[in-house]
PDB file of C-alpha atoms in Angstrom:
ATOM      1  CA  MET A   1     124.860 120.279  98.880  1.00 71.00           C
ATOM      2  CA  LYS A   2     122.475 123.055  99.863  1.00 79.00           C
ATOM      3  CA  THR A   3     123.435 126.638  99.027  1.00 85.00           C
ATOM      4  CA  MET A   4     122.895 129.225 101.763  1.00 82.00           C
ATOM      5  CA  LYS A   5     123.042 132.986 101.763  1.00 90.00           C
ATOM      6  CA  ALA A   6     125.673 134.492 104.051  1.00 88.00           C
ATOM      7  CA  LYS A   7     123.071 136.224 106.229  1.00 89.00           C
ATOM      8  CA  ASP A   8     121.239 132.928 106.732  1.00 88.00           C
ATOM      9  CA  LEU A   9     124.447 131.090 107.584  1.00 88.00           C
ATOM     10  CA  LEU A  10     125.377 133.778 110.119  1.00 89.00           C
ATOM     11  CA  ALA A  11     121.918 133.590 111.681  1.00 91.00           C
ATOM     12  CA  GLU A  12     122.116 129.802 111.903  1.00 89.00           C
ATOM     13  CA  ARG A  13     125.588 129.728 113.444  1.00 90.00           C
ATOM     14  CA  TYR A  14     125.610 132.875 115.602  1.00 92.00           C
ATOM     15  CA  GLY A  15     121.983 133.809 116.140  1.00 91.00           C
ATOM     16  CA  LYS A  16     119.732 136.460 114.708  1.00 92.00           C
ATOM     17  CA  LYS A  17     121.028 139.947 114.017  1.00 91.00           C
ATOM     18  CA  GLY A  18     120.982 141.940 117.255  1.00 91.00           C
ATOM     19  CA  SER A  19     121.125 138.871 119.511  1.00 94.00           C
ATOM     20  CA  GLU A  20     123.797 138.682 122.195  1.00 94.00           C
ATOM     21  CA  SER A  21     125.595 135.779 120.511  1.00 93.00           C
ATOM     22  CA  ARG A  22     125.586 137.531 117.125  1.00 92.00           C
ATOM     23  CA  GLU A  23     126.942 140.756 118.648  1.00 93.00           C
ATOM     24  CA  LYS A  24     129.694 138.798 120.411  1.00 93.00           C
ATOM     25  CA  PHE A  25     130.635 137.170 117.094  1.00 93.00           C
ATOM     26  CA  ARG A  26     130.651 140.578 115.361  1.00 92.00           C
ATOM     27  CA  ASP A  27     132.889 142.104 118.024  1.00 88.00           C
ATOM     28  CA  GLU A  28     135.319 139.191 117.818  1.00 90.00           C
ATOM     29  CA  ALA A  29     135.344 139.371 114.021  1.00 92.00           C
ATOM     30  CA  TYR A  30     136.208 143.078 114.078  1.00 88.00           C
ATOM     31  CA  SER A  31     138.959 142.499 116.631  1.00 88.00           C
ATOM     32  CA  TYR A  32     140.430 139.774 114.410  1.00 91.00           C
ATOM     33  CA  TYR A  33     140.152 141.995 111.328  1.00 91.00           C
ATOM     34  CA  PHE A  34     141.880 144.954 112.992  1.00 90.00           C
ATOM     35  CA  GLY A  35     144.575 142.649 114.351  1.00 92.00           C
ATOM     36  CA  GLU A  36     145.311 141.336 110.864  1.00 95.00           C
ATOM     37  CA  ILE A  37     145.568 144.861 109.479  1.00 94.00           C
ATOM     38  CA  ILE A  38     147.994 145.836 112.249  1.00 95.00           C
ATOM     39  CA  ARG A  39     150.109 142.683 111.758  1.00 96.00           C
ATOM     40  CA  ASN A  40     150.290 143.125 107.975  1.00 97.00           C
ATOM     41  CA  ARG A  41     151.277 146.794 108.246  1.00 97.00           C
ATOM     42  CA  ARG A  42     153.916 146.049 110.891  1.00 96.00           C
ATOM     43  CA  LYS A  43     155.444 143.383 108.653  1.00 98.00           C
ATOM     44  CA  GLU A  44     155.233 145.685 105.634  1.00 97.00           C
ATOM     45  CA  LEU A  45     157.354 148.187 107.590  1.00 97.00           C
ATOM     46  CA  HIS A  46     159.753 145.407 108.678  1.00 98.00           C
ATOM     47  CA  LEU A  47     159.100 146.073 112.354  1.00 97.00           C
ATOM     48  CA  SER A  48     159.254 143.419 115.032  1.00 97.00           C
ATOM     49  CA  GLN A  49     156.573 143.260 117.675  1.00 97.00           C
ATOM     50  CA  GLU A  50     159.264 144.277 120.153  1.00 98.00           C
ATOM     51  CA  LYS A  51     160.189 147.416 118.196  1.00 98.00           C
ATOM     52  CA  LEU A  52     156.552 148.437 117.729  1.00 97.00           C
ATOM     53  CA  ALA A  53     155.933 147.887 121.442  1.00 97.00           C
ATOM     54  CA  GLU A  54     158.898 150.128 122.319  1.00 97.00           C
ATOM     55  CA  THR A  55     157.588 152.815 119.978  1.00 96.00           C
ATOM     56  CA  VAL A  56     154.161 152.931 121.645  1.00 95.00           C
ATOM     57  CA  GLY A  57     155.380 152.405 125.197  1.00 95.00           C
ATOM     58  CA  LYS A  58     153.937 148.913 125.638  1.00 93.00           C
ATOM     59  CA  LYS A  59     155.410 145.439 126.061  1.00 94.00           C
ATOM     60  CA  ARG A  60     155.739 142.923 123.210  1.00 96.00           C
ATOM     61  CA  PRO A  61     153.029 140.548 124.513  1.00 94.00           C
ATOM     62  CA  TYR A  62     150.550 143.427 124.296  1.00 92.00           C
ATOM     63  CA  ILE A  63     151.231 143.862 120.562  1.00 95.00           C
ATOM     64  CA  SER A  64     150.800 140.106 120.145  1.00 95.00           C
ATOM     65  CA  ARG A  65     147.397 140.269 121.861  1.00 93.00           C
ATOM     66  CA  ILE A  66     146.303 143.115 119.565  1.00 92.00           C
ATOM     67  CA  GLU A  67     147.416 141.176 116.489  1.00 94.00           C
ATOM     68  CA  ASN A  68     145.530 138.109 117.734  1.00 94.00           C
ATOM     69  CA  GLY A  69     142.370 140.159 118.179  1.00 88.00           C
ATOM     70  CA  GLU A  70     142.397 139.727 121.940  1.00 87.00           C
ATOM     71  CA  ASP A  71     142.740 143.309 123.120  1.00 65.00           C
ATOM     72  CA  VAL A  72     141.654 146.036 120.763  1.00 74.00           C
ATOM     73  CA  ARG A  73     140.641 149.197 122.574  1.00 80.00           C
ATOM     74  CA  ILE A  74     140.098 152.278 120.485  1.00 84.00           C
ATOM     75  CA  SER A  75     142.652 154.361 122.403  1.00 86.00           C
ATOM     76  CA  ASN A  76     145.341 151.717 121.933  1.00 85.00           C
ATOM     77  CA  LEU A  77     144.345 151.035 118.347  1.00 86.00           C
ATOM     78  CA  LEU A  78     144.860 154.734 117.622  1.00 90.00           C
ATOM     79  CA  LEU A  79     148.239 154.677 119.362  1.00 91.00           C
ATOM     80  CA  VAL A  80     149.443 151.673 117.371  1.00 94.00           C
ATOM     81  CA  ALA A  81     147.943 152.926 114.096  1.00 94.00           C
ATOM     82  CA  ASN A  82     149.750 156.236 114.533  1.00 95.00           C
ATOM     83  CA  ALA A  83     153.055 154.435 115.145  1.00 96.00           C
ATOM     84  CA  LEU A  84     152.483 152.503 111.911  1.00 97.00           C
ATOM     85  CA  ASN A  85     151.704 155.710 109.994  1.00 96.00           C
ATOM     86  CA  MET A  86     148.061 154.705 109.572  1.00 96.00           C
ATOM     87  CA  SER A  87     144.857 156.593 110.177  1.00 92.00           C
ATOM     88  CA  ILE A  88     141.447 155.543 111.377  1.00 87.00           C
ATOM     89  CA  GLN A  89     138.490 157.166 109.710  1.00 87.00           C
ATOM     90  CA  LEU A  90     134.980 157.286 111.126  1.00 85.00           C
ATOM     91  CA  MET A  91     132.204 158.052 108.685  1.00 88.00           C
ATOM     92  CA  PRO A  92     128.425 158.126 108.851  1.00 94.00           C
ATOM     93  CA  ARG A  93     126.745 155.077 107.341  1.00 83.00           C
TER      94      ARG A  93
END
């Protein structure tokens, strides 16, 4: 079995860095990642999706979409993060 570096595997499967397909993959990966963080924190606080939705003024299916990485807008991510007593930090690279 051939060993590959992660960057080479990503390039093979999703295109070169900066390509449209690679950027789409990156965006989807971040949405999934943020959704998992939200889901884990909600469960840690013993909140249902319904209760979290009520807290932020949304409907339960919306929270489900966020947790599934389907709808992560910064404004809504901030709203949900605040309701979960979380913060989002932006830093220079």
